[in-house]
Coordinates of C-alpha atoms in Angstrom, one line a residue:
M24 CA -13.4 -24.1 21.3
G25 CA -15.2 -24.6 18.1
G26 CA -17.8 -23.3 15.9
M27 CA -17.1 -19.6 16.2
R28 CA -18.7 -17.1 13.8
I29 CA -15.8 -14.9 12.5
G30 CA -16.4 -11.6 10.3
V31 CA -14.0 -10.5 7.7
L32 CA -13.9 -7.3 5.8
T33 CA -11.1 -5.6 3.4
G34 CA -11.0 -1.9 3.6
G35 CA -9.2 0.9 1.8
G36 CA -7.7 0.5 -1.6
D37 CA -7.6 -3.0 -3.2
C38 CA -4.2 -4.8 -3.0
P39 CA -2.8 -8.0 -4.4
G40 CA -2.8 -10.6 -1.7
L41 CA -6.2 -9.8 -0.1
N42 CA -7.9 -12.7 -1.6
A43 CA -5.2 -15.0 -0.3
V44 CA -5.6 -13.8 3.5
I45 CA -9.4 -14.4 3.1
R46 CA -8.5 -17.8 1.7
A47 CA -6.2 -18.6 4.5
V48 CA -8.7 -17.3 7.3
V49 CA -11.3 -19.7 6.0
R50 CA -9.0 -22.6 5.4
T51 CA -7.5 -22.4 8.8
A52 CA -10.7 -21.3 11.0
N53 CA -13.1 -23.7 9.3
G54 CA -10.8 -26.6 8.7
R55 CA -9.3 -26.6 12.1
W56 CA -12.3 -25.6 14.2
G57 CA -15.4 -25.7 12.1
D58 CA -15.8 -21.8 12.3
A59 CA -18.3 -20.0 10.0
I60 CA -16.7 -17.1 8.4
V61 CA -18.9 -14.0 7.5
G62 CA -17.6 -11.5 4.7
F63 CA -18.8 -8.2 5.0
Q64 CA -18.8 -6.3 1.7
D65 CA -17.2 -3.2 0.5
G66 CA -15.3 -2.5 3.6
W67 CA -16.7 -0.9 6.8
R68 CA -19.9 0.2 4.6
G69 CA -20.8 -3.6 4.8
L70 CA -21.0 -3.3 8.6
L71 CA -22.5 0.0 8.5
E72 CA -25.3 -1.3 6.3
D73 CA -25.4 -5.0 7.3
R74 CA -24.4 -6.3 3.8
K75 CA -22.7 -9.8 3.9
I76 CA -22.0 -13.1 2.5
Q77 CA -20.9 -16.5 4.0
I78 CA -17.5 -17.6 2.5
F79 CA -17.3 -21.5 2.3
N80 CA -14.2 -23.7 2.7
D81 CA -14.7 -25.0 -1.0
D82 CA -13.0 -24.9 -4.3
R83 CA -14.1 -21.3 -5.1
T84 CA -12.3 -19.9 -2.0
D85 CA -9.2 -22.1 -2.7
R86 CA -8.8 -20.8 -6.2
L87 CA -8.7 -17.2 -4.7
L88 CA -5.0 -17.7 -3.9
A89 CA -3.7 -16.1 -7.2
K90 CA -6.5 -13.7 -7.8
G91 CA -5.8 -10.0 -7.3
G92 CA -8.2 -7.4 -5.7
T93 CA -10.8 -8.7 -3.2
M94 CA -13.8 -11.0 -3.6
L95 CA -15.5 -8.8 -0.8
G96 CA -15.2 -5.7 -2.6
T97 CA -13.6 -2.7 -0.8
A98 CA -14.3 1.0 -0.2
R99 CA -12.7 4.1 1.6
T100 CA -15.0 5.3 4.3
N101 CA -14.9 8.8 5.9
P102 CA -13.2 8.3 9.4
D103 CA -15.8 10.9 11.0
V104 CA -18.7 8.7 9.4
L105 CA -17.2 5.4 10.6
R106 CA -16.7 7.1 14.3
A107 CA -20.1 8.2 14.3
G108 CA -21.4 4.9 13.2
L109 CA -19.5 2.5 15.8
G110 CA -22.7 2.0 17.5
R111 CA -24.3 0.7 14.3
V112 CA -21.2 -1.5 13.5
K113 CA -21.4 -3.1 16.9
Q114 CA -25.2 -3.6 16.3
T115 CA -24.5 -5.5 13.1
L116 CA -21.7 -7.8 14.6
D117 CA -24.3 -8.4 17.4
D118 CA -27.3 -9.1 15.0
N119 CA -25.1 -11.6 13.1
G120 CA -23.8 -13.4 16.2
I121 CA -20.1 -12.4 15.2
E122 CA -17.8 -13.5 17.9
A123 CA -14.3 -11.9 16.4
L124 CA -13.7 -9.4 13.5
I125 CA -10.7 -9.7 11.3
P126 CA -10.4 -6.4 9.5
I127 CA -7.6 -6.4 6.7
G128 CA -6.5 -3.0 5.6
G129 CA -4.2 0.0 5.9
E130 CA -3.8 2.7 8.2
G131 CA -7.4 3.9 8.2
T132 CA -8.9 0.4 8.3
L133 CA -6.5 -0.6 11.4
T134 CA -7.2 2.8 13.1
A135 CA -10.8 1.9 13.0
A136 CA -10.1 -1.4 14.2
S137 CA -8.3 -0.1 17.1
W138 CA -11.3 2.2 17.8
L139 CA -13.6 -0.9 17.8
S140 CA -11.2 -2.7 20.0
D141 CA -11.3 0.2 22.5
E142 CA -15.2 -0.3 22.6
G143 CA -14.6 -4.1 23.4
V144 CA -15.2 -5.6 20.1
P145 CA -13.0 -8.6 19.6
V146 CA -10.7 -7.6 16.8
V147 CA -7.5 -9.1 15.2
G148 CA -6.2 -6.8 12.5
V149 CA -4.1 -7.8 9.2
P150 CA -2.1 -5.1 7.7
K151 CA -2.4 -4.4 4.0
T152 CA -0.6 -1.5 1.9
I153 CA 1.4 -1.6 -1.3
D154 CA 3.1 1.6 0.1
N155 CA 4.6 -0.5 2.9
D156 CA 3.7 2.3 5.3
I157 CA 2.2 0.6 8.2
D158 CA 4.5 0.6 11.3
C159 CA 5.5 -2.5 13.4
T160 CA 5.8 -4.7 10.6
D161 CA 8.9 -5.2 8.3
V162 CA 6.8 -5.3 5.1
T163 CA 3.2 -5.9 4.2
F164 CA 1.7 -7.7 1.2
G165 CA 1.1 -6.0 -1.9
H166 CA 4.4 -4.0 -1.7
D167 CA 6.3 -6.7 -3.6
T168 CA 3.8 -7.1 -6.4
A169 CA 3.7 -3.3 -6.9
L170 CA 7.4 -3.2 -6.8
A171 CA 7.8 -5.7 -9.5
V172 CA 5.4 -4.0 -11.8
A173 CA 7.2 -0.6 -11.1
T174 CA 10.7 -2.4 -11.8
E175 CA 9.5 -3.9 -15.0
A176 CA 8.2 -0.5 -16.3
I177 CA 11.7 1.1 -15.5
D178 CA 13.5 -1.7 -17.3
R179 CA 11.3 -1.0 -20.3
L180 CA 11.7 2.6 -20.2
H181 CA 15.5 2.5 -20.1
T182 CA 15.8 0.9 -23.7
T183 CA 13.5 3.6 -25.2
A184 CA 14.9 6.6 -23.2
E185 CA 18.4 5.4 -24.4
S186 CA 17.3 5.1 -28.1
H187 CA 16.0 8.7 -28.0
Q188 CA 18.5 10.3 -25.6
R189 CA 15.6 11.4 -23.3
V190 CA 14.8 12.1 -19.7
M191 CA 12.1 9.7 -18.5
L192 CA 10.1 10.7 -15.2
V193 CA 8.4 7.5 -13.7
E194 CA 5.6 8.3 -11.1
V195 CA 4.8 5.8 -8.8
M196 CA 2.3 5.3 -5.9
G197 CA 3.3 6.6 -2.4
R198 CA 1.5 9.5 -0.7
H199 CA 3.7 9.9 2.5
A200 CA 6.1 7.2 2.2
G201 CA 8.5 6.6 -0.6
W202 CA 9.1 2.8 -0.2
I203 CA 7.9 2.0 -3.7
A204 CA 9.9 4.7 -5.4
L205 CA 13.2 3.7 -3.2
N206 CA 13.0 0.1 -3.9
A207 CA 11.9 0.4 -7.6
G208 CA 14.5 3.0 -8.1
I209 CA 17.4 0.7 -6.8
G210 CA 15.8 -2.4 -8.5
G211 CA 15.2 -0.6 -11.9
G212 CA 18.7 1.2 -11.9
A213 CA 17.1 4.5 -11.8
H214 CA 19.4 7.5 -12.1
L215 CA 17.6 9.6 -9.4
T216 CA 14.7 8.9 -7.1
L217 CA 12.6 11.5 -5.4
I218 CA 10.5 10.7 -2.2
P219 CA 8.0 12.4 0.0
E220 CA 10.3 12.3 2.9
V221 CA 13.1 14.3 1.2
P222 CA 11.9 17.7 -0.5
F223 CA 13.7 18.2 -3.9
D224 CA 15.5 20.9 -5.4
V225 CA 14.6 21.4 -9.2
D226 CA 17.9 23.2 -9.8
E227 CA 19.9 20.2 -8.4
V228 CA 17.7 17.8 -10.5
C229 CA 18.4 19.9 -13.4
N230 CA 22.1 20.0 -12.9
M231 CA 22.5 16.2 -12.3
I232 CA 20.8 15.7 -15.7
K233 CA 23.1 18.1 -17.6
R234 CA 26.1 16.4 -15.8
R235 CA 24.8 13.0 -17.0
F236 CA 24.6 13.9 -20.6
Q237 CA 27.8 15.8 -20.5
R238 CA 29.7 12.8 -19.7
G239 CA 28.4 11.3 -22.7
D240 CA 25.5 9.0 -21.2
K241 CA 22.6 8.8 -23.4
H242 CA 19.5 8.9 -21.1
F243 CA 18.4 9.9 -17.6
I244 CA 15.6 7.9 -15.6
C245 CA 14.0 9.5 -12.5
V246 CA 11.6 7.7 -10.4
V247 CA 9.0 10.0 -8.5
A248 CA 6.7 9.0 -5.8
E249 CA 3.5 10.7 -6.2
G250 CA 3.6 12.6 -2.8
A251 CA 7.0 13.9 -3.7
H252 CA 7.2 17.7 -3.2
P253 CA 9.7 20.5 -4.1
A254 CA 11.5 22.6 -1.5
P255 CA 10.3 25.9 -0.9
E256 CA 11.5 28.6 -3.5
S257 CA 12.5 25.5 -5.9
M258 CA 9.1 25.4 -7.7
T259 CA 5.4 25.7 -6.9
L260 CA 3.0 22.6 -7.4
R261 CA -0.7 23.2 -8.4
D262 CA -2.8 23.1 -5.3
G263 CA -5.4 20.1 -5.8
G264 CA -7.2 20.7 -2.2
I265 CA -8.3 18.2 0.2
D266 CA -10.6 15.1 -0.8
E267 CA -13.6 13.8 1.2
F268 CA -11.3 11.6 3.4
G269 CA -9.0 14.3 4.4
H270 CA -6.3 13.3 2.0
V271 CA -4.2 15.9 -0.1
R272 CA -5.5 15.8 -3.9
F273 CA -2.2 15.3 -5.9
T274 CA -2.0 17.0 -9.1
G275 CA 0.7 15.2 -10.9
V276 CA 4.1 16.3 -9.5
A277 CA 6.2 14.3 -12.2
Q278 CA 4.3 16.1 -15.2
Q279 CA 4.9 19.4 -13.7
L280 CA 8.6 18.6 -12.8
G281 CA 8.9 17.5 -16.4
A282 CA 7.6 20.8 -17.8
E283 CA 9.9 22.7 -15.5
I284 CA 13.0 20.6 -16.4
E285 CA 12.2 21.2 -20.3
R286 CA 11.8 24.9 -19.5
R287 CA 15.0 25.4 -17.6
I288 CA 17.6 23.0 -19.7
G289 CA 15.6 22.4 -22.9
K290 CA 16.0 18.7 -22.6
E291 CA 13.1 16.6 -24.0
V292 CA 11.1 14.9 -21.1
R293 CA 8.6 12.1 -21.3
T294 CA 6.5 11.3 -18.1
T295 CA 5.1 7.9 -17.3
V296 CA 2.4 7.8 -14.6
L297 CA 2.0 4.1 -13.4
G298 CA -1.0 4.5 -11.2
H299 CA -3.5 1.8 -10.5
V300 CA -1.5 -0.7 -12.6
Q301 CA 0.7 -1.0 -9.6
R302 CA -2.3 -2.2 -7.5
G303 CA -3.8 -4.7 -9.9
G304 CA -3.2 -8.0 -11.3
Q305 CA -1.9 -11.3 -9.7
P306 CA 0.1 -11.3 -6.5
T307 CA 3.7 -12.3 -6.5
A308 CA 4.8 -15.6 -5.0
Y309 CA 6.3 -13.6 -2.2
D310 CA 2.9 -11.7 -1.6
R311 CA 0.8 -14.9 -1.9
V312 CA 3.0 -16.6 0.8
L313 CA 3.0 -13.6 3.1
A314 CA -0.7 -12.9 2.8
T315 CA -1.5 -16.6 3.5
R316 CA 0.8 -16.7 6.6
F317 CA -0.9 -13.5 7.9
G318 CA -4.4 -15.2 7.3
V319 CA -3.2 -18.3 9.3
H320 CA -1.9 -16.3 12.2
A321 CA -4.9 -13.9 12.3
A322 CA -7.3 -17.1 12.6
E323 CA -4.9 -18.6 15.2
A324 CA -4.9 -15.4 17.3
V325 CA -8.7 -15.3 17.2
H326 CA -8.9 -18.6 18.7
A327 CA -6.0 -17.8 21.2
G328 CA -8.3 -14.7 22.4
R329 CA -5.5 -12.2 21.5
F330 CA -7.6 -9.5 20.4
G331 CA -6.7 -5.9 19.8
Q332 CA -3.6 -7.3 18.1
M333 CA -2.3 -7.1 14.6
V334 CA -0.3 -9.7 12.8
A335 CA 3.1 -8.7 11.7
L336 CA 6.2 -9.8 10.0
H337 CA 9.4 -9.5 12.1
G338 CA 12.4 -11.2 10.4
T339 CA 11.1 -14.3 9.4
E340 CA 8.5 -14.8 12.1
I341 CA 4.8 -13.7 12.2
E342 CA 4.2 -12.0 15.4
L343 CA 1.5 -10.1 17.1
V344 CA 1.6 -6.3 17.8
P345 CA -0.9 -4.1 19.6
L346 CA -3.2 -2.2 17.3
S347 CA -2.7 0.9 19.2
E348 CA 1.0 0.7 18.6
A349 CA 0.9 -0.1 14.9
T350 CA -1.6 2.9 14.3
K351 CA 0.5 5.6 16.1
Q352 CA 2.5 6.7 13.2
L353 CA 3.2 5.7 9.4
K354 CA 6.6 3.8 8.6
L355 CA 8.5 6.2 6.6
V356 CA 11.8 5.9 4.6
P357 CA 14.7 6.5 7.1
P358 CA 17.5 8.7 5.9
D359 CA 20.1 5.9 5.8
R360 CA 18.0 4.0 3.4
Y361 CA 17.8 6.9 1.2
N362 CA 21.6 7.4 1.4
E363 CA 21.8 3.9 0.1
A364 CA 20.1 4.7 -3.0
A365 CA 21.7 8.1 -3.4
A366 CA 25.1 6.3 -4.1
F367 CA 23.7 5.6 -7.3
F368 CA 22.1 9.0 -8.4
G369 CA 23.5 10.8 -11.2

């Protein structure tokens, strides 16, 4: 089999390693089978609006390996708009002679890919998220890079916090899953980590800080996932409402917790919000390798006719899992993993 026309798109938030996947798909599919790769621009919008470019197996594509972001651009698309536009998506694929589609993205993108698969479109998904919350894969590319950025930030904050005998709160990404916070907290030697899966009690946080300083320690570093939230009656966060994609708008949990700590125990608190810094820049070597392997196996799956599947890392092997399974639920931090980190709290 040869000479297929394969579509590729990147959806949702940008992520280090996306370009490495695109490069690997092109190198594998074109190099082995002479396929033409058509990239749709700005995620699902490119398919809804028929905006595309052909991606060639040349030096420009080869240089994508170490480049962050995505050469195709990306965007978030309202799920209702996408579901209503599935007919238009199928029409665009037909008009361009696309015989298989490789969408690269997180939960929203892969759920849409699953809908398309149900409609008979030949799809092979590639999981992407710095949050590491896609189920059925051990890890996704982008997480290691975000973790490296967060850990370096915590390392730097230790020195200034110690010099000033301060409490430092570091807010990292993680809407529903606390993997970045958990792993950065362990890797950066934080004294407490707050994750969305485990509501926190402000009094307990304050007591932990007081005990640490009473022992003669000179600083306290707490990592806070953006989706962390207090237990009922503990404190109330400002309500940010819901955005156009159905996501809760976060209002800065670390900043509000910091103000509460200062009010309750009179300790000076400084808050650092890492935000989009975690998502940008060059991917780590680990993420380049994982993204490349995902791209190679996605191209191979297309040629094996293994549609309706997602590439996934299991141990050291790349395997295929049904998109329907991978999108059933988010992968959250289990209690035993949080308990490992808790050995270092206080």
